[in-house]
Amino acid sequence: MSVNTKEPQSQSLAQAAAEIQQLLQQLEQSNPTATEAQQEAFVSAAIEATKKERLINALKEGGQGAVEEFLDNPYLNVVIRIIEGWRNP
C-alpha cells in the first residue's frame, strides 16, 4: 500500500502561496512603489522559518509550475524569487 503525499503538499503550497500573495497585496496598498528588494524583505520578515522550509521543500518537489498554478500573474515572479532566495541564501 502506498500513501499519496502529493495532494497535502500541493495544498500546503497553495495556502503558502496565497499567504505570500496576500502579504504582497498588503504591502502594495501601503507602499505601491516598493522595490523588489523591499517586497522580498517584507515577506521574509512576515513568514516563519518553519513555513519557509516547507515552501522550499514544496518548490523542490512540485517545481515552479506548482507555484504558478496558485498565483495571480503580477505576484508570480516575486513569490518564486522570494522562495528561491530562501533556498539559496
Tab-separated table of N, CA and C in Angstrom:
chain	number	residue	atom	x	y	z
A	1	MET	N	0.833	-1.175	0.000
A	1	MET	CA	0.000	0.000	0.000
A	1	MET	C	0.884	1.247	0.000
A	2	SER	N	0.576	2.172	-0.885
A	2	SER	CA	1.345	3.410	-0.917
A	2	SER	C	0.450	4.568	-0.504
A	3	VAL	N	1.081	5.565	0.062
A	3	VAL	CA	0.349	6.732	0.527
A	3	VAL	C	0.682	7.894	-0.389
A	4	ASN	N	-0.335	8.550	-0.886
A	4	ASN	CA	-0.133	9.689	-1.771
A	4	ASN	C	0.043	10.949	-0.935
A	5	THR	N	1.255	11.485	-0.928
A	5	THR	CA	1.525	12.697	-0.159
A	5	THR	C	1.521	13.930	-1.045
A	6	LYS	N	1.321	13.771	-2.319
A	6	LYS	CA	1.361	14.899	-3.245
A	6	LYS	C	0.231	15.899	-2.982
A	7	GLU	N	-0.974	15.414	-2.719
A	7	GLU	CA	-2.116	16.310	-2.507
A	7	GLU	C	-1.921	17.219	-1.295
A	8	PRO	N	-1.570	16.689	-0.113
A	8	PRO	CA	-1.350	17.594	1.025
A	8	PRO	C	-0.215	18.578	0.762
A	9	GLN	N	0.844	18.127	0.101
A	9	GLN	CA	1.962	19.005	-0.231
A	9	GLN	C	1.472	20.128	-1.139
A	10	SER	N	0.678	19.766	-2.122
A	10	SER	CA	0.134	20.742	-3.054
A	10	SER	C	-0.783	21.721	-2.334
A	11	GLN	N	-1.578	21.208	-1.415
A	11	GLN	CA	-2.497	22.057	-0.661
A	11	GLN	C	-1.729	23.038	0.217
A	12	SER	N	-0.678	22.577	0.886
A	12	SER	CA	0.088	23.483	1.741
A	12	SER	C	0.830	24.512	0.900
A	13	LEU	N	1.276	24.108	-0.283
A	13	LEU	CA	1.931	25.045	-1.186
A	13	LEU	C	0.936	26.106	-1.637
A	14	ALA	N	-0.275	25.693	-1.945
A	14	ALA	CA	-1.313	26.635	-2.366
A	14	ALA	C	-1.619	27.631	-1.253
A	15	GLN	N	-1.716	27.140	-0.024
A	15	GLN	CA	-2.006	28.015	1.113
A	15	GLN	C	-0.867	29.002	1.344
A	16	ALA	N	0.351	28.516	1.277
A	16	ALA	CA	1.505	29.381	1.499
A	16	ALA	C	1.637	30.411	0.381
A	17	ALA	N	1.421	29.982	-0.853
A	17	ALA	CA	1.487	30.909	-1.981
A	17	ALA	C	0.429	31.992	-1.835
A	18	ALA	N	-0.759	31.608	-1.407
A	18	ALA	CA	-1.838	32.579	-1.198
A	18	ALA	C	-1.479	33.547	-0.075
A	19	GLU	N	-0.843	33.036	0.975
A	19	GLU	CA	-0.436	33.897	2.089
A	19	GLU	C	0.599	34.921	1.632
A	20	ILE	N	1.565	34.469	0.845
A	20	ILE	CA	2.586	35.386	0.338
A	20	ILE	C	1.940	36.425	-0.573
A	21	GLN	N	1.032	35.985	-1.408
A	21	GLN	CA	0.341	36.915	-2.303
A	21	GLN	C	-0.425	37.966	-1.493
A	22	GLN	N	-1.083	37.549	-0.416
A	22	GLN	CA	-1.812	38.498	0.442
A	22	GLN	C	-0.859	39.514	1.071
A	23	LEU	N	0.296	39.036	1.511
A	23	LEU	CA	1.286	39.945	2.088
A	23	LEU	C	1.733	40.977	1.058
A	24	LEU	N	1.969	40.526	-0.164
A	24	LEU	CA	2.386	41.446	-1.218
A	24	LEU	C	1.285	42.453	-1.539
A	25	GLN	N	0.052	42.011	-1.496
A	25	GLN	CA	-1.070	42.923	-1.739
A	25	GLN	C	-1.171	43.961	-0.621
A	26	GLN	N	-0.932	43.534	0.625
A	26	GLN	CA	-0.941	44.474	1.755
A	26	GLN	C	0.144	45.525	1.581
A	27	LEU	N	1.328	45.064	1.208
A	27	LEU	CA	2.438	45.988	1.003
A	27	LEU	C	2.119	46.947	-0.136
A	28	GLU	N	1.523	46.443	-1.180
A	28	GLU	CA	1.165	47.275	-2.329
A	28	GLU	C	0.188	48.386	-1.924
A	29	GLN	N	-0.717	48.076	-0.994
A	29	GLN	CA	-1.671	49.082	-0.514
A	29	GLN	C	-0.964	50.184	0.279
A	30	SER	N	-0.031	49.789	1.130
A	30	SER	CA	0.639	50.775	1.981
A	30	SER	C	1.842	51.427	1.308
A	31	ASN	N	2.449	50.724	0.354
A	31	ASN	CA	3.632	51.245	-0.328
A	31	ASN	C	3.621	50.767	-1.781
A	32	PRO	N	2.844	51.431	-2.632
A	32	PRO	CA	2.712	50.967	-4.016
A	32	PRO	C	3.997	51.053	-4.832
A	33	THR	N	4.983	51.779	-4.344
A	33	THR	CA	6.236	51.904	-5.085
A	33	THR	C	7.352	51.052	-4.477
A	34	ALA	N	6.997	50.076	-3.660
A	34	ALA	CA	8.009	49.211	-3.033
A	34	ALA	C	8.847	48.523	-4.104
A	35	THR	N	10.140	48.510	-3.879
A	35	THR	CA	11.044	47.833	-4.804
A	35	THR	C	10.951	46.322	-4.600
A	36	GLU	N	11.538	45.581	-5.519
A	36	GLU	CA	11.551	44.124	-5.372
A	36	GLU	C	12.272	43.723	-4.095
A	37	ALA	N	13.355	44.406	-3.779
A	37	ALA	CA	14.098	44.100	-2.549
A	37	ALA	C	13.232	44.364	-1.315
A	38	GLN	N	12.457	45.435	-1.334
A	38	GLN	CA	11.565	45.731	-0.215
A	38	GLN	C	10.454	44.691	-0.114
A	39	GLN	N	9.944	44.246	-1.253
A	39	GLN	CA	8.918	43.205	-1.252
A	39	GLN	C	9.465	41.929	-0.632
A	40	GLU	N	10.665	41.541	-1.055
A	40	GLU	CA	11.289	40.325	-0.530
A	40	GLU	C	11.526	40.442	0.969
A	41	ALA	N	12.030	41.578	1.409
A	41	ALA	CA	12.312	41.774	2.831
A	41	ALA	C	11.023	41.740	3.651
A	42	PHE	N	9.973	42.360	3.147
A	42	PHE	CA	8.685	42.394	3.847
A	42	PHE	C	8.132	40.989	4.027
A	43	VAL	N	8.114	40.213	2.954
A	43	VAL	CA	7.577	38.849	3.020
A	43	VAL	C	8.469	37.967	3.884
A	44	SER	N	9.772	38.085	3.722
A	44	SER	CA	10.694	37.260	4.508
A	44	SER	C	10.541	37.514	5.998
A	45	ALA	N	10.308	38.759	6.372
A	45	ALA	CA	10.135	39.090	7.787
A	45	ALA	C	8.810	38.561	8.329
A	46	ALA	N	7.815	38.431	7.472
A	46	ALA	CA	6.482	38.029	7.922
A	46	ALA	C	6.275	36.515	7.967
A	47	ILE	N	7.100	35.759	7.265
A	47	ILE	CA	6.920	34.307	7.171
A	47	ILE	C	7.855	33.615	8.163
A	48	GLU	N	7.311	32.696	8.945
A	48	GLU	CA	8.098	31.944	9.932
A	48	GLU	C	9.106	31.031	9.236
A	49	ALA	N	10.205	30.752	9.926
A	49	ALA	CA	11.268	29.915	9.369
A	49	ALA	C	10.769	28.520	8.999
A	50	THR	N	9.911	27.937	9.825
A	50	THR	CA	9.418	26.586	9.519
A	50	THR	C	8.563	26.593	8.259
A	51	LYS	N	7.802	27.642	8.075
A	51	LYS	CA	6.979	27.742	6.866
A	51	LYS	C	7.873	27.947	5.639
A	52	LYS	N	8.957	28.700	5.807
A	52	LYS	CA	9.902	28.886	4.703
A	52	LYS	C	10.462	27.538	4.267
A	53	GLU	N	10.835	26.703	5.241
A	53	GLU	CA	11.373	25.374	4.930
A	53	GLU	C	10.362	24.536	4.165
A	54	ARG	N	9.112	24.568	4.610
A	54	ARG	CA	8.070	23.805	3.919
A	54	ARG	C	7.889	24.305	2.491
A	55	LEU	N	7.947	25.610	2.300
A	55	LEU	CA	7.815	26.170	0.956
A	55	LEU	C	8.979	25.764	0.061
A	56	ILE	N	10.159	25.804	0.620
A	56	ILE	CA	11.343	25.398	-0.144
A	56	ILE	C	11.201	23.948	-0.578
A	57	ASN	N	10.814	23.084	0.359
A	57	ASN	CA	10.643	21.665	0.033
A	57	ASN	C	9.529	21.454	-0.981
A	58	ALA	N	8.439	22.188	-0.838
A	58	ALA	CA	7.328	22.060	-1.784
A	58	ALA	C	7.747	22.513	-3.174
A	59	LEU	N	8.535	23.573	-3.240
A	59	LEU	CA	9.011	24.055	-4.535
A	59	LEU	C	9.945	23.040	-5.171
A	60	LYS	N	10.816	22.435	-4.353
A	60	LYS	CA	11.709	21.392	-4.872
A	60	LYS	C	10.906	20.227	-5.423
A	61	GLU	N	9.879	19.823	-4.677
A	61	GLU	CA	9.090	18.656	-5.048
A	61	GLU	C	8.155	18.927	-6.220
A	62	GLY	N	7.470	20.052	-6.167
A	62	GLY	CA	6.459	20.336	-7.183
A	62	GLY	C	6.959	21.161	-8.343
A	63	GLY	N	8.082	21.814	-8.159
A	63	GLY	CA	8.614	22.655	-9.213
A	63	GLY	C	7.903	23.993	-9.293
A	64	GLN	N	8.440	24.850	-10.116
A	64	GLN	CA	7.896	26.191	-10.289
A	64	GLN	C	6.466	26.143	-10.805
A	65	GLY	N	6.151	25.168	-11.618
A	65	GLY	CA	4.801	25.042	-12.161
A	65	GLY	C	3.755	24.904	-11.076
A	66	ALA	N	4.119	24.250	-9.986
A	66	ALA	CA	3.178	24.080	-8.878
A	66	ALA	C	2.846	25.420	-8.240
A	67	VAL	N	3.822	26.294	-8.133
A	67	VAL	CA	3.587	27.615	-7.563
A	67	VAL	C	2.762	28.455	-8.532
A	68	GLU	N	3.096	28.383	-9.815
A	68	GLU	CA	2.394	29.167	-10.830
A	68	GLU	C	0.902	28.877	-10.840
A	69	GLU	N	0.551	27.656	-10.511
A	69	GLU	CA	-0.846	27.230	-10.536
A	69	GLU	C	-1.717	28.016	-9.552
A	70	PHE	N	-1.125	28.543	-8.486
A	70	PHE	CA	-1.898	29.137	-7.405
A	70	PHE	C	-1.866	30.658	-7.337
A	71	LEU	N	-1.087	31.300	-8.186
A	71	LEU	CA	-0.894	32.738	-8.025
A	71	LEU	C	-1.412	33.546	-9.200
A	72	ASP	N	-1.795	34.779	-8.905
A	72	ASP	CA	-2.104	35.739	-9.953
A	72	ASP	C	-0.786	36.195	-10.573
A	73	ASN	N	-0.787	36.454	-11.850
A	73	ASN	CA	0.433	36.801	-12.569
A	73	ASN	C	1.278	37.927	-11.975
A	74	PRO	N	0.695	39.038	-11.484
A	74	PRO	CA	1.549	40.121	-11.004
A	74	PRO	C	2.471	39.717	-9.850
A	75	TYR	N	2.105	38.673	-9.128
A	75	TYR	CA	2.880	38.285	-7.951
A	75	TYR	C	3.748	37.058	-8.187
A	76	LEU	N	3.578	36.411	-9.292
A	76	LEU	CA	4.245	35.144	-9.559
A	76	LEU	C	5.758	35.242	-9.459
A	77	ASN	N	6.361	36.142	-10.210
A	77	ASN	CA	7.820	36.232	-10.229
A	77	ASN	C	8.385	36.622	-8.874
A	78	VAL	N	7.699	37.500	-8.170
A	78	VAL	CA	8.175	37.926	-6.853
A	78	VAL	C	8.170	36.751	-5.883
A	79	VAL	N	7.072	36.002	-5.853
A	79	VAL	CA	6.968	34.868	-4.926
A	79	VAL	C	8.024	33.817	-5.236
A	80	ILE	N	8.188	33.483	-6.493
A	80	ILE	CA	9.192	32.477	-6.863
A	80	ILE	C	10.584	32.965	-6.502
A	81	ARG	N	10.880	34.233	-6.754
A	81	ARG	CA	12.193	34.776	-6.416
A	81	ARG	C	12.415	34.739	-4.904
A	82	ILE	N	11.379	35.038	-4.125
A	82	ILE	CA	11.498	35.000	-2.661
A	82	ILE	C	11.815	33.588	-2.188
A	83	ILE	N	11.066	32.612	-2.680
A	83	ILE	CA	11.294	31.224	-2.255
A	83	ILE	C	12.670	30.751	-2.697
A	84	GLU	N	13.067	31.087	-3.920
A	84	GLU	CA	14.402	30.715	-4.396
A	84	GLU	C	15.479	31.367	-3.527
A	85	GLY	N	15.243	32.607	-3.105
A	85	GLY	CA	16.194	33.295	-2.231
A	85	GLY	C	16.341	32.598	-0.890
A	86	TRP	N	15.232	32.084	-0.370
A	86	TRP	CA	15.300	31.324	0.883
A	86	TRP	C	16.066	30.032	0.678
A	87	ARG	N	15.914	29.445	-0.495
A	87	ARG	CA	16.572	28.173	-0.780
A	87	ARG	C	18.072	28.355	-0.977
A	88	ASN	N	18.461	29.466	-1.564
A	88	ASN	CA	19.870	29.750	-1.849
A	88	ASN	C	20.249	31.104	-1.249
A	89	PRO	N	20.371	31.166	0.081
A	89	PRO	CA	20.632	32.479	0.714
A	89	PRO	C	21.982	33.067	0.355
